[in-house]
PDB file of C-alpha atoms in Angstrom:
ATOM      1  CA  MET E 214     120.361  63.364  97.472  1.00  0.00           C
ATOM      2  CA  SER E 215     118.061  61.731  99.830  1.00  0.00           C
ATOM      3  CA  ASN E 216     118.681  64.134 102.539  1.00  0.00           C
ATOM      4  CA  LEU E 217     117.546  66.636  99.639  1.00  0.00           C
ATOM      5  CA  PHE E 218     114.138  65.730  99.400  1.00  0.00           C
ATOM      6  CA  TYR E 219     113.523  64.728 103.148  1.00  0.00           C
ATOM      7  CA  ALA E 220     114.571  68.223 103.062  1.00  0.00           C
ATOM      8  CA  ASP E 221     111.387  69.670 100.448  1.00  0.00           C
ATOM      9  CA  TYR E 222     109.562  67.134 101.858  1.00  0.00           C
ATOM     10  CA  ILE E 223     110.310  68.271 106.149  1.00  0.00           C
ATOM     11  CA  ALA E 224     109.780  71.460 104.784  1.00  0.00           C
ATOM     12  CA  TYR E 225     106.482  70.663 102.773  1.00  0.00           C
ATOM     13  CA  LYS E 226     104.621  69.844 105.014  1.00  0.00           C
ATOM     14  CA  LYS E 227     105.444  72.285 107.580  1.00  0.00           C
ATOM     15  CA  ASP E 228     104.263  74.856 104.969  1.00  0.00           C
ATOM     16  CA  TYR E 229     101.058  73.107 104.828  1.00  0.00           C
ATOM     17  CA  ARG E 230      99.842  73.108 108.296  1.00  0.00           C
ATOM     18  CA  LEU E 231     101.573  76.428 108.865  1.00  0.00           C
ATOM     19  CA  ALA E 232      98.780  77.783 105.756  1.00  0.00           C
ATOM     20  CA  SER E 233      95.893  75.725 106.601  1.00  0.00           C
ATOM     21  CA  ALA E 234      96.329  76.981 110.079  1.00  0.00           C
ATOM     22  CA  ILE E 235      96.106  80.676 108.137  1.00  0.00           C
ATOM     23  CA  VAL E 236      92.977  80.140 106.717  1.00  0.00           C
ATOM     24  CA  ASN E 237      91.970  78.814 109.271  1.00  0.00           C
ATOM     25  CA  ASP E 238      91.696  81.554 110.985  1.00  0.00           C
ATOM     26  CA  ILE E 239      91.133  84.014 107.673  1.00  0.00           C
ATOM     27  CA  ALA E 240      87.733  81.975 107.753  1.00  0.00           C
ATOM     28  CA  THR E 241      87.176  82.504 111.226  1.00  0.00           C
ATOM     29  CA  GLU E 242      88.664  86.110 112.008  1.00  0.00           C
ATOM     30  CA  LEU E 243      86.235  87.335 109.612  1.00  0.00           C
ATOM     31  CA  ASN E 244      83.985  84.474 109.182  1.00  0.00           C
ATOM     32  CA  VAL E 245      84.327  83.930 105.455  1.00  0.00           C
ATOM     33  CA  SER E 246      84.730  80.652 103.650  1.00  0.00           C
ATOM     34  CA  LEU E 247      87.879  80.019 101.600  1.00  0.00           C
ATOM     35  CA  GLU E 248      85.709  77.291  99.529  1.00  0.00           C
ATOM     36  CA  SER E 249      84.686  80.637  97.034  1.00  0.00           C
ATOM     37  CA  PRO E 250      86.802  82.668  95.570  1.00  0.00           C
ATOM     38  CA  VAL E 251      88.227  85.356  98.336  1.00  0.00           C
ATOM     39  CA  LYS E 252      91.609  88.590  98.303  1.00  0.00           C
ATOM     40  CA  VAL E 253      93.315  87.542  99.377  1.00  0.00           C
ATOM     41  CA  TYR E 254      97.041  89.536 100.412  1.00  0.00           C
ATOM     42  CA  PHE E 255     100.140  87.810 102.169  1.00  0.00           C
ATOM     43  CA  PHE E 256     101.682  91.013 103.737  1.00  0.00           C
ATOM     44  CA  GLY E 257     105.291  89.584 103.987  1.00  0.00           C
ATOM     45  CA  ALA E 258     107.456  86.754 105.613  1.00  0.00           C
ATOM     46  CA  LEU E 259     106.727  84.323 107.796  1.00  0.00           C
ATOM     47  CA  ASP E 260     110.281  83.479 110.179  1.00  0.00           C
ATOM     48  CA  ILE E 261     110.508  79.599 109.406  1.00  0.00           C
ATOM     49  CA  LYS E 262     113.315  78.106 111.194  1.00  0.00           C
ATOM     50  CA  ARG E 263     113.911  76.062 108.937  1.00  0.00           C
ATOM     51  CA  VAL E 264     114.670  72.152 110.446  1.00  0.00           C
ATOM     52  CA  ASN E 265     117.628  69.673 109.874  1.00  0.00           C
ATOM     53  CA  ARG E 266     118.924  71.679 106.588  1.00  0.00           C
ATOM     54  CA  PRO E 267     121.599  69.478 104.917  1.00  0.00           C
ATOM     55  CA  LYS E 268     125.141  72.143 104.348  1.00  0.00           C
ATOM     56  CA  ASN E 269     124.559  73.663 100.392  1.00  0.00           C
ATOM     57  CA  SER E 270     120.848  73.018  99.850  1.00  0.00           C
ATOM     58  CA  ASP E 271     119.877  77.029  98.173  1.00  0.00           C
ATOM     59  CA  MET E 272     115.578  76.179  97.672  1.00  0.00           C
ATOM     60  CA  PHE E 273     115.753  73.214  99.321  1.00  0.00           C
ATOM     61  CA  GLY E 274     113.643  72.920 103.457  1.00  0.00           C
ATOM     62  CA  ALA E 275     113.186  76.173 101.829  1.00  0.00           C
ATOM     63  CA  SER E 276     109.192  78.074 102.248  1.00  0.00           C
ATOM     64  CA  PHE E 277     106.695  78.646 100.014  1.00  0.00           C
ATOM     65  CA  LEU E 278     106.116  81.166 103.744  1.00  0.00           C
ATOM     66  CA  ASN E 279     109.439  83.198 103.063  1.00  0.00           C
ATOM     67  CA  TRP E 280     110.545  82.829  99.829  1.00  0.00           C
ATOM     68  CA  ASP E 281     111.431  86.352  98.067  1.00  0.00           C
ATOM     69  CA  HIS E 282     111.111  88.096 101.795  1.00  0.00           C
ATOM     70  CA  GLY E 283     107.446  87.127 101.006  1.00  0.00           C
ATOM     71  CA  ASN E 284     105.691  86.906  97.906  1.00  0.00           C
ATOM     72  CA  SER E 285     102.163  86.940  98.532  1.00  0.00           C
ATOM     73  CA  GLY E 286     102.036  85.727  94.905  1.00  0.00           C
ATOM     74  CA  ARG E 287     103.650  82.268  95.377  1.00  0.00           C
ATOM     75  CA  ILE E 288     102.161  81.958  98.840  1.00  0.00           C
ATOM     76  CA  SER E 289      98.032  82.857  97.560  1.00  0.00           C
ATOM     77  CA  ALA E 290     100.238  79.775  94.505  1.00  0.00           C
ATOM     78  CA  PHE E 291     100.754  77.204  96.893  1.00  0.00           C
ATOM     79  CA  MET E 292      97.226  77.495  98.793  1.00  0.00           C
ATOM     80  CA  ASN E 293      96.410  76.991  96.098  1.00  0.00           C
ATOM     81  CA  LYS E 294      97.997  73.674  95.080  1.00  0.00           C
ATOM     82  CA  ALA E 295      97.652  72.703  97.452  1.00  0.00           C
ATOM     83  CA  GLU E 296      94.217  72.895  97.940  1.00  0.00           C
ATOM     84  CA  ILE E 297      94.498  74.782 100.882  1.00  0.00           C
ATOM     85  CA  ALA E 298      91.473  77.126  99.428  1.00  0.00           C
ATOM     86  CA  ASN E 299      90.363  79.302  96.974  1.00  0.00           C
ATOM     87  CA  ILE E 300      92.514  82.280  97.239  1.00  0.00           C
ATOM     88  CA  VAL E 301      92.756  85.087  94.473  1.00  0.00           C
ATOM     89  CA  PRO E 302      96.127  86.411  94.265  1.00  0.00           C
ATOM     90  CA  ALA E 303      95.371  90.424  95.691  1.00  0.00           C
ATOM     91  CA  PRO E 304      97.646  93.223  94.066  1.00  0.00           C
ATOM     92  CA  TYR E 305      99.096  94.886  96.068  1.00  0.00           C
ATOM     93  CA  ASP E 306      98.402  98.287  94.234  1.00  0.00           C
ATOM     94  CA  GLU E 307      94.527  97.390  96.395  1.00  0.00           C
ATOM     95  CA  ILE E 308      96.521  97.439  99.944  1.00  0.00           C
ATOM     96  CA  LYS E 309      98.919 100.643  99.575  1.00  0.00           C
ATOM     97  CA  SER E 310      96.941 103.173 100.341  1.00  0.00           C
ATOM     98  CA  ASP E 311      95.533 101.873 103.929  1.00  0.00           C
ATOM     99  CA  LEU E 312      99.487 100.279 104.267  1.00  0.00           C
ATOM    100  CA  ASN E 313      99.489 102.615 107.864  1.00  0.00           C
ATOM    101  CA  ALA E 314      96.770 100.627 109.165  1.00  0.00           C
ATOM    102  CA  VAL E 315      99.281  97.162 107.662  1.00  0.00           C
ATOM    103  CA  TYR E 316     102.120  97.585 109.825  1.00  0.00           C
ATOM    104  CA  ALA E 317     100.031  98.919 112.577  1.00  0.00           C
ATOM    105  CA  ALA E 318      98.396  95.244 113.046  1.00  0.00           C
ATOM    106  CA  PRO E 319     100.612  92.403 114.928  1.00  0.00           C
ATOM    107  CA  ILE E 320     102.604  89.036 112.699  1.00  0.00           C
ATOM    108  CA  TRP E 321     100.198  86.415 112.886  1.00  0.00           C
ATOM    109  CA  PRO E 322      99.161  83.562 114.636  1.00  0.00           C
ATOM    110  CA  GLN E 323      98.415  87.344 116.623  1.00  0.00           C
ATOM    111  CA  LYS E 324      95.339  88.342 117.213  1.00  0.00           C
ATOM    112  CA  GLY E 325      94.154  91.320 114.540  1.00  0.00           C
ATOM    113  CA  SER E 326      97.439  90.197 112.586  1.00  0.00           C
ATOM    114  CA  ILE E 327      94.217  89.078 109.343  1.00  0.00           C
ATOM    115  CA  LEU E 328      92.204  92.801 107.680  1.00  0.00           C
ATOM    116  CA  GLN E 329      89.801  93.743 106.075  1.00  0.00           C
ATOM    117  CA  ILE E 330      90.828  96.369 103.400  1.00  0.00           C
ATOM    118  CA  LYS E 331      88.605  96.995 101.427  1.00  0.00           C
ATOM    119  CA  ASP E 332      87.246  93.765  99.749  1.00  0.00           C
ATOM    120  CA  VAL E 333      91.059  92.252 100.378  1.00  0.00           C
ATOM    121  CA  VAL E 334      92.207  89.905 103.142  1.00  0.00           C
ATOM    122  CA  VAL E 335      95.487  91.537 104.569  1.00  0.00           C
ATOM    123  CA  VAL E 336      97.715  88.777 106.583  1.00  0.00           C
ATOM    124  CA  LYS E 337     100.335  89.942 107.871  1.00  0.00           C
ATOM    125  CA  LEU E 338     103.269  87.669 107.813  1.00  0.00           C
ATOM    126  CA  GLY E 339     105.574  89.712 108.745  1.00  0.00           C
ATOM    127  CA  GLN E 340     106.880  93.223 109.276  1.00  0.00           C
ATOM    128  CA  ASN E 341     107.984  94.240 105.840  1.00  0.00           C
ATOM    129  CA  VAL E 342     106.429  94.648 102.434  1.00  0.00           C
ATOM    130  CA  GLY E 343     108.195  91.403 100.346  1.00  0.00           C
ATOM    131  CA  TYR E 344     110.428  91.233  97.128  1.00  0.00           C
ATOM    132  CA  CYS E 345     107.767  91.643  94.264  1.00  0.00           C
ATOM    133  CA  PRO E 346     104.998  93.639  96.008  1.00  0.00           C
ATOM    134  CA  ASN E 347     103.033  92.727  91.926  1.00  0.00           C
ATOM    135  CA  GLY E 348     103.930  89.440  92.349  1.00  0.00           C
ATOM    136  CA  VAL E 349     105.866  90.590  89.476  1.00  0.00           C
ATOM    137  CA  LYS E 350     109.121  89.841  89.386  1.00  0.00           C
ATOM    138  CA  GLU E 351     111.764  91.744  86.122  1.00  0.00           C
ATOM    139  CA  ASN E 352     115.084  90.254  84.614  1.00  0.00           C
ATOM    140  CA  THR E 353     117.490  88.331  88.347  1.00  0.00           C
ATOM    141  CA  ASN E 354     117.017  91.015  90.157  1.00  0.00           C
ATOM    142  CA  PRO E 355     113.603  90.147  92.545  1.00  0.00           C
ATOM    143  CA  LYS E 356     114.561  93.371  93.890  1.00  0.00           C
ATOM    144  CA  GLN E 357     113.586  95.002  90.718  1.00  0.00           C
ATOM    145  CA  CYS E 358     110.602  94.903  89.755  1.00  0.00           C
ATOM    146  CA  LEU E 359     107.270  96.061  87.862  1.00  0.00           C
TER     147      LEU E 359
END
């Protein structure tokens, strides 16, 4: 049991460091402060290798940055709850019209992976949009979103 909680602790610390780096990059590249509310959409899942994951651990040691293949609402909630940034989760519909620019961008932490689409900051963490891009899951099938 202690190995499961330790795996969670390690994953949280790693997520915290990565999220802090993402916020720092947003502030640096776009010259915005995330102390004030900023609309952000996290596109895709960051490829994170789990270390020391106990066998049959299910979600213990999982990362908020790639859970649900990159659920933007979950990533925003993690950053807000951990007080890393003041993020207003942007709906998928607000970036949908400029998906070509998002797909063309490199994956974070490469330069150009943080974009501004209208009033929404987009951080490209992965190549494909995550499950439930609008943050809402219907029933128990994660691919079945409203």
